[in-house]
Amino acid sequence: MLSGVAMMPHGNDVLDPKDKKTKKLAETLKEIGRTFSGAEAYVLVSPHNVRMSDHLGIIMTEHLVSWLGFAGVELPGEYDTDRELAGRIYEKAKAKGIPVVDINFAALSGEYSRFPLTWGELIPLHFLEKRPLVLVTPARKVPRETLVRFGEVLAEVLEDYEKKVALIISADHGHAHDPNGPYGYAPESKEYDELIMGLIREDRLEELLNIDDELIRKALPDSYWQLLIMLGSLRKVPMELKITAYACPSYFGMGAALYVRP
Amino acid sequence: MLSGVAMMPHGNDVLDPKDKKTKKLAETLKEIGRTFSGAEAYVLVSPHNVRMSDHLGIIMTEHLVSWLGFAGVELPGEYDTDRELAGRIYEKAKAKGIPVVDINFAALSGEYSRFPLTWGELIPLHFLEKRPLVLVTPARKVPRETLVRFGEVLAEVLEDYEKKVALIISADHGHAHDPNGPYGYAPESKEYDELIMGLIREDRLEELLNIDDELIRKALPDSYWQLLIMLGSLRKVPMELKITAYACPSYFGMGAALYVRP
C-alpha cells in the first residue's frame, strides 16, 4: 500500500539550518520522518544518482552504500534494497511500455551487489527511519506524459504490495537564485519555485504539465521530472496535503511537502 | 583508429601469480600493456560494472573512481573518461537501433560527475598505462547478433576517431572448475574454456555464435557476451593474433589474447 508521499530537498543546509526558514524546513523534514515511521519500505526517486537521457532506472542491487557527499559533507550509511518491490516496479513499468532499465552492479547478488549513494539520496534518508528501499532514477528526455504514467504505474504496484510504502521525491528547485552562486542569477528560478510551491499548496499539480520548457530551462531545477512522477502517483492515489515548507538559504531553492492518505 | 584488441582477465591471482601458468598469464598481460603503450585511449568492456538485462551502457561521467575490490584486494586509482569518444559511441549505437543507454551519475559535469570502478575494470587497467577511457557495459539478454553488431559499430566509431584506441575486453571464463569453489563443480566450465581458447587460437571466433545456451548456462562464464562484441569489432577490423595465455589457479578460468593490426 502506498502510505504517503513526500517531496524532500537534498541540500546540505537542511542538515545544519542557520536561518528561520531553513530551520522550519528542517523541522518539516523531521515531521515527514515521524509521519512515515510506520512505513515498511520507501521508494526514493533521486535526480543525483544514475542519470540517463531517455530511460528511467530501477536500482536492483542488494545493498546501497554511501559514496558521494556534496562540498565535503559526508553522511555514512548502508541501506538494503527491497528487491521484491524493485523487481515488481521494473517488470510492470516495462510491461506498460515505459522506457526503463534494471540496474545491477558488480555481482547479481551477495556482498558485491552494491550501488553507490550520493547526497541526493543520503540527505532525505537522513530524516527517515531506516527501512529497505527502492531507488528510482528519473530521466529528462522522457516525454512528460510518460513520466506521469510511470508515477501511475508506480502507485499501482505500491497499492498491490503487501507492505506499507512511502514514496519520497528527492528534489531541489531553481539553482540560479544567487548572482554569486555557481549558476549565476536568473529571475526564472524564483518564478519557478513560487509556481511549484503554489501548485502544491493549491492542489493544482496537474498544471505542472503546462509549464513552459523555457521557464524550466532558465530556472535550472532538478525537481521537474520527479514532480511529474509524483503527479502520476497522486493521480492514482489521491492524498491530503498535510504540510509544506520552503527555504532558499543559498543559490538554490528547497521545498518540502507531505501528503498522507485521507 | 582501432589500434588493437585484447581479452584480459580480472581475477586477483594475476596480481600475485603463484604457479607457472598464472605467471605466464601475468607476463602476457604485461606484454599487452607494453604493446598498447602507444594507445591514446581505451574502450573497456567490463561485466562487473553496471549490469542491465537488456541494454548496453556507455558510462559518460568525467571521472571513474576505484570503489570495489574483490576479496579485500584494493587497487586505488582514478581515471578520466574520453567523453568525446563516449558520446560518439552512444550516438552511433543508438542511431543503429542498438539498445543502449548513456549513464551519467550525480552531476552532468565537474568533480561530482564520477562513477565507481570494480575489480572487473581495475585489474585490466592495472596492466595498462594510464589513458582516458570509455567504459562500456554488456548485457546478457540482448540477442547475440545485436552484441556482434554493437562490436561492429564500435569498431566503425573507433576507426573514424582521430586518436589511437585499444579495445579491452575484460572477461573471465567458466566459474565452476572447483568442487570447493563458490559455484561448485561443473564439467562444462572446462569444456567452455577449452572451446573459447581454441576458437581464439584457431581464428574461428565466428563459431562463438553456435555455442549452445545450455553449455554457457552450466559453465558460468562472465565472458560470452563481451566476446560477441569482440567478434563484431574483429569482423570490421581484422587483426592478427599475437599471443594468448590461459590459467585456472582457483575456481574460475582466466585467459588473455592480444590482437594487433597486421
Short mmCIF file of N, CA, C and O in Angstrom, two decimals, chain A residues 47-55 65-72 90 94 100-108 112 114-116 118-119, chain B residues 47-55 65-72 90 94 100-108 112 114-116 118-119:
data_model
loop_
_atom_site.label_atom_id
_atom_site.label_comp_id
_atom_site.label_asym_id
_atom_site.label_seq_id
_atom_site.Cartn_x
_atom_site.Cartn_y
_atom_site.Cartn_z
N PRO A 47 17.37 12.62 -8.31
CA PRO A 47 17.97 13.15 -9.54
C PRO A 47 19.49 13.14 -9.54
O PRO A 47 20.11 13.53 -10.52
N HIS A 48 20.11 12.70 -8.42
CA HIS A 48 21.59 12.76 -8.33
C HIS A 48 22.23 11.39 -8.19
O HIS A 48 23.27 11.25 -7.57
N ASN A 49 21.56 10.37 -8.75
CA ASN A 49 22.21 9.08 -8.81
C ASN A 49 22.46 8.83 -10.31
O ASN A 49 22.98 9.72 -10.98
N VAL A 50 22.12 7.67 -10.83
CA VAL A 50 22.26 7.45 -12.27
C VAL A 50 21.41 8.46 -13.02
O VAL A 50 20.27 8.74 -12.63
N ARG A 51 21.99 9.02 -14.08
CA ARG A 51 21.27 9.99 -14.91
C ARG A 51 21.37 9.54 -16.36
O ARG A 51 22.41 9.72 -16.99
N MET A 52 20.31 8.93 -16.84
CA MET A 52 20.25 8.53 -18.25
C MET A 52 19.35 9.49 -19.00
O MET A 52 18.38 9.99 -18.43
N SER A 53 19.63 9.73 -20.26
CA SER A 53 18.84 10.70 -21.02
C SER A 53 17.39 10.27 -21.16
O SER A 53 16.48 11.05 -20.90
N ASP A 54 17.20 9.03 -21.61
CA ASP A 54 15.85 8.67 -22.06
C ASP A 54 15.34 7.35 -21.48
O ASP A 54 14.44 6.74 -22.05
N HIS A 55 15.93 6.93 -20.38
CA HIS A 55 15.43 5.74 -19.68
C HIS A 55 15.40 5.99 -18.18
O HIS A 55 16.37 6.50 -17.62
N VAL A 65 25.11 1.97 -0.80
CA VAL A 65 26.18 2.37 0.11
C VAL A 65 26.57 3.83 -0.11
O VAL A 65 26.81 4.25 -1.25
N SER A 66 26.67 4.57 0.97
CA SER A 66 27.09 5.98 0.89
C SER A 66 28.41 6.11 0.15
O SER A 66 29.37 5.40 0.44
N TRP A 67 28.49 7.03 -0.80
CA TRP A 67 29.72 7.16 -1.59
C TRP A 67 30.12 8.62 -1.83
O TRP A 67 31.29 8.95 -1.81
N LEU A 68 29.12 9.49 -2.07
CA LEU A 68 29.47 10.81 -2.58
C LEU A 68 28.66 11.89 -1.88
O LEU A 68 27.45 12.01 -2.10
N GLY A 69 29.32 12.66 -1.01
CA GLY A 69 28.70 13.81 -0.39
C GLY A 69 28.95 15.05 -1.21
O GLY A 69 29.77 15.05 -2.14
N PHE A 70 28.24 16.14 -0.87
CA PHE A 70 28.40 17.39 -1.59
C PHE A 70 29.20 18.36 -0.73
O PHE A 70 28.90 18.51 0.47
N ALA A 71 30.20 19.00 -1.32
CA ALA A 71 31.01 20.00 -0.61
C ALA A 71 31.57 19.46 0.70
O ALA A 71 31.60 20.15 1.72
N GLY A 72 31.98 18.21 0.65
CA GLY A 72 32.66 17.61 1.80
C GLY A 72 31.77 17.16 2.94
O GLY A 72 32.26 16.65 3.95
N TYR A 90 9.99 -2.69 -11.83
CA TYR A 90 10.65 -2.81 -13.14
C TYR A 90 9.78 -3.59 -14.12
O TYR A 90 9.55 -3.14 -15.26
N LYS A 94 7.99 -1.93 -17.42
CA LYS A 94 8.41 -2.43 -18.72
C LYS A 94 7.21 -2.97 -19.50
O LYS A 94 7.06 -2.69 -20.69
N VAL A 100 12.51 1.80 -19.36
CA VAL A 100 13.07 1.59 -18.03
C VAL A 100 14.13 0.50 -18.11
O VAL A 100 14.00 -0.43 -18.91
N VAL A 101 15.19 0.64 -17.33
CA VAL A 101 16.21 -0.41 -17.25
C VAL A 101 16.39 -0.83 -15.79
O VAL A 101 16.19 -0.03 -14.88
N ASP A 102 16.76 -2.09 -15.62
CA ASP A 102 17.09 -2.63 -14.30
C ASP A 102 18.60 -2.52 -14.11
O ASP A 102 19.36 -3.00 -14.94
N ILE A 103 19.02 -1.89 -13.04
CA ILE A 103 20.45 -1.66 -12.85
C ILE A 103 20.99 -2.50 -11.71
O ILE A 103 20.74 -2.24 -10.54
N ASN A 104 21.70 -3.56 -12.09
CA ASN A 104 22.52 -4.29 -11.14
C ASN A 104 23.93 -3.73 -11.24
O ASN A 104 24.25 -2.95 -12.15
N PHE A 105 24.80 -4.16 -10.31
CA PHE A 105 26.17 -3.65 -10.33
C PHE A 105 27.09 -4.72 -9.76
O PHE A 105 26.76 -5.35 -8.75
N ALA A 106 28.23 -4.88 -10.40
CA ALA A 106 29.33 -5.74 -9.95
C ALA A 106 28.94 -7.22 -9.95
O ALA A 106 29.44 -8.01 -10.74
N ALA A 107 28.04 -7.63 -9.04
CA ALA A 107 27.58 -9.01 -8.97
C ALA A 107 26.06 -9.00 -8.87
O ALA A 107 25.47 -8.00 -8.46
N LEU A 108 25.43 -10.10 -9.23
CA LEU A 108 23.96 -10.11 -9.26
C LEU A 108 23.34 -10.30 -7.88
O LEU A 108 22.17 -10.01 -7.68
N TYR A 112 28.79 -8.24 -3.01
CA TYR A 112 29.29 -7.36 -4.08
C TYR A 112 28.17 -6.73 -4.89
O TYR A 112 28.43 -5.95 -5.80
N ARG A 114 26.15 -4.13 -4.88
CA ARG A 114 26.01 -2.88 -4.15
C ARG A 114 26.09 -1.70 -5.11
O ARG A 114 26.73 -1.78 -6.15
N PHE A 115 25.46 -0.62 -4.73
CA PHE A 115 25.44 0.56 -5.60
C PHE A 115 25.66 1.80 -4.75
O PHE A 115 25.21 1.86 -3.61
N PRO A 116 26.35 2.80 -5.31
CA PRO A 116 26.68 3.99 -4.52
C PRO A 116 25.53 4.97 -4.38
O PRO A 116 24.71 5.12 -5.29
N THR A 118 24.51 9.07 -3.27
CA THR A 118 25.03 10.44 -3.21
C THR A 118 24.17 11.27 -2.26
O THR A 118 23.16 10.79 -1.74
N TRP A 119 24.55 12.53 -2.14
CA TRP A 119 23.77 13.47 -1.32
C TRP A 119 22.29 13.51 -1.73
O TRP A 119 21.43 13.78 -0.88
N PRO B 47 32.22 -6.78 -17.43
CA PRO B 47 30.99 -7.43 -16.96
C PRO B 47 30.69 -7.18 -15.49
O PRO B 47 29.68 -7.66 -14.99
N HIS B 48 31.58 -6.46 -14.80
CA HIS B 48 31.39 -6.26 -13.35
C HIS B 48 31.17 -4.80 -12.95
O HIS B 48 31.53 -4.38 -11.86
N ASN B 49 30.62 -4.03 -13.88
CA ASN B 49 30.22 -2.68 -13.52
C ASN B 49 28.68 -2.70 -13.58
O ASN B 49 28.07 -3.60 -13.02
N VAL B 50 28.07 -1.72 -14.22
CA VAL B 50 26.61 -1.76 -14.36
C VAL B 50 26.21 -3.02 -15.13
O VAL B 50 26.85 -3.40 -16.10
N ARG B 51 25.16 -3.67 -14.64
CA ARG B 51 24.66 -4.88 -15.29
C ARG B 51 23.17 -4.70 -15.53
O ARG B 51 22.37 -4.84 -14.61
N MET B 52 22.81 -4.37 -16.76
CA MET B 52 21.40 -4.24 -17.12
C MET B 52 21.02 -5.46 -17.94
O MET B 52 21.84 -6.00 -18.70
N SER B 53 19.76 -5.88 -17.84
CA SER B 53 19.35 -7.10 -18.55
C SER B 53 19.43 -6.94 -20.06
O SER B 53 20.00 -7.78 -20.75
N ASP B 54 18.84 -5.86 -20.55
CA ASP B 54 18.62 -5.81 -22.00
C ASP B 54 19.07 -4.50 -22.64
O ASP B 54 18.62 -4.16 -23.72
N HIS B 55 19.96 -3.78 -21.96
CA HIS B 55 20.54 -2.57 -22.55
C HIS B 55 22.04 -2.53 -22.28
O HIS B 55 22.47 -2.77 -21.15
N VAL B 65 36.27 6.17 -10.70
CA VAL B 65 37.00 6.12 -9.43
C VAL B 65 36.94 4.73 -8.81
O VAL B 65 35.85 4.14 -8.70
N SER B 66 38.08 4.22 -8.40
CA SER B 66 38.14 2.91 -7.73
C SER B 66 37.17 2.86 -6.56
O SER B 66 37.15 3.76 -5.71
N TRP B 67 36.38 1.79 -6.47
CA TRP B 67 35.39 1.70 -5.39
C TRP B 67 35.30 0.31 -4.77
O TRP B 67 35.13 0.18 -3.57
N LEU B 68 35.41 -0.73 -5.60
CA LEU B 68 35.06 -2.05 -5.11
C LEU B 68 36.07 -3.09 -5.58
O LEU B 68 36.12 -3.44 -6.77
N GLY B 69 36.89 -3.58 -4.63
CA GLY B 69 37.80 -4.67 -4.93
C GLY B 69 37.15 -5.99 -4.58
O GLY B 69 36.09 -6.04 -3.95
N PHE B 70 37.77 -7.08 -5.01
CA PHE B 70 37.24 -8.41 -4.74
C PHE B 70 38.07 -9.06 -3.64
O PHE B 70 39.31 -9.02 -3.68
N ALA B 71 37.40 -9.63 -2.65
CA ALA B 71 38.07 -10.34 -1.55
C ALA B 71 39.14 -9.47 -0.89
O ALA B 71 40.22 -9.95 -0.55
N GLY B 72 38.82 -8.21 -0.74
CA GLY B 72 39.71 -7.32 0.01
C GLY B 72 40.91 -6.80 -0.74
O GLY B 72 41.72 -6.05 -0.19
N TYR B 90 27.91 6.23 -28.07
CA TYR B 90 26.49 6.21 -27.67
C TYR B 90 25.60 6.63 -28.83
O TYR B 90 24.61 5.96 -29.15
N LYS B 94 23.03 4.12 -30.81
CA LYS B 94 21.60 4.43 -30.72
C LYS B 94 21.00 4.62 -32.12
O LYS B 94 19.93 4.10 -32.42
N VAL B 100 20.83 0.84 -26.07
CA VAL B 100 21.97 1.37 -25.34
C VAL B 100 21.51 2.58 -24.54
O VAL B 100 20.62 3.32 -24.97
N VAL B 101 22.07 2.77 -23.35
CA VAL B 101 21.79 3.97 -22.56
C VAL B 101 23.09 4.68 -22.21
O VAL B 101 24.15 4.05 -22.11
N ASP B 102 22.98 5.99 -22.06
CA ASP B 102 24.12 6.82 -21.63
C ASP B 102 24.00 6.99 -20.12
O ASP B 102 22.97 7.41 -19.61
N ILE B 103 25.05 6.64 -19.40
CA ILE B 103 24.99 6.68 -17.95
C ILE B 103 25.85 7.80 -17.39
O ILE B 103 27.08 7.74 -17.40
N ASN B 104 25.16 8.87 -16.97
CA ASN B 104 25.82 9.88 -16.15
C ASN B 104 25.52 9.54 -14.70
O ASN B 104 24.71 8.66 -14.40
N PHE B 105 26.16 10.26 -13.78
CA PHE B 105 25.95 9.98 -12.36
C PHE B 105 26.16 11.26 -11.57
O PHE B 105 27.09 12.02 -11.85
N ALA B 106 25.27 11.49 -10.61
CA ALA B 106 25.35 12.58 -9.63
C ALA B 106 25.21 13.95 -10.29
O ALA B 106 24.22 14.64 -10.09
N ALA B 107 26.21 14.36 -11.08
CA ALA B 107 26.15 15.65 -11.79
C ALA B 107 26.55 15.41 -13.24
O ALA B 107 27.22 14.42 -13.56
N LEU B 108 26.16 16.32 -14.12
CA LEU B 108 26.43 16.10 -15.55
C LEU B 108 27.85 16.45 -15.94
O LEU B 108 28.32 16.02 -16.99
N TYR B 112 31.79 16.20 -9.44
CA TYR B 112 30.79 15.23 -8.98
C TYR B 112 30.33 14.29 -10.09
O TYR B 112 29.52 13.40 -9.85
N ARG B 114 31.16 11.47 -11.53
CA ARG B 114 32.10 10.37 -11.31
C ARG B 114 31.35 9.06 -11.17
O ARG B 114 30.20 9.05 -10.73
N PHE B 115 32.00 7.98 -11.54
CA PHE B 115 31.34 6.67 -11.48
C PHE B 115 32.31 5.67 -10.89
O PHE B 115 33.51 5.77 -11.10
N PRO B 116 31.79 4.71 -10.11
CA PRO B 116 32.67 3.76 -9.43
C PRO B 116 33.20 2.65 -10.34
O PRO B 116 32.51 2.21 -11.25
N THR B 118 35.10 -1.28 -10.36
CA THR B 118 35.27 -2.50 -9.58
C THR B 118 36.50 -3.26 -10.10
O THR B 118 37.14 -2.86 -11.08
N TRP B 119 36.76 -4.41 -9.47
CA TRP B 119 37.85 -5.28 -9.90
C TRP B 119 37.74 -5.63 -11.40
O TRP B 119 38.77 -5.86 -12.03
#
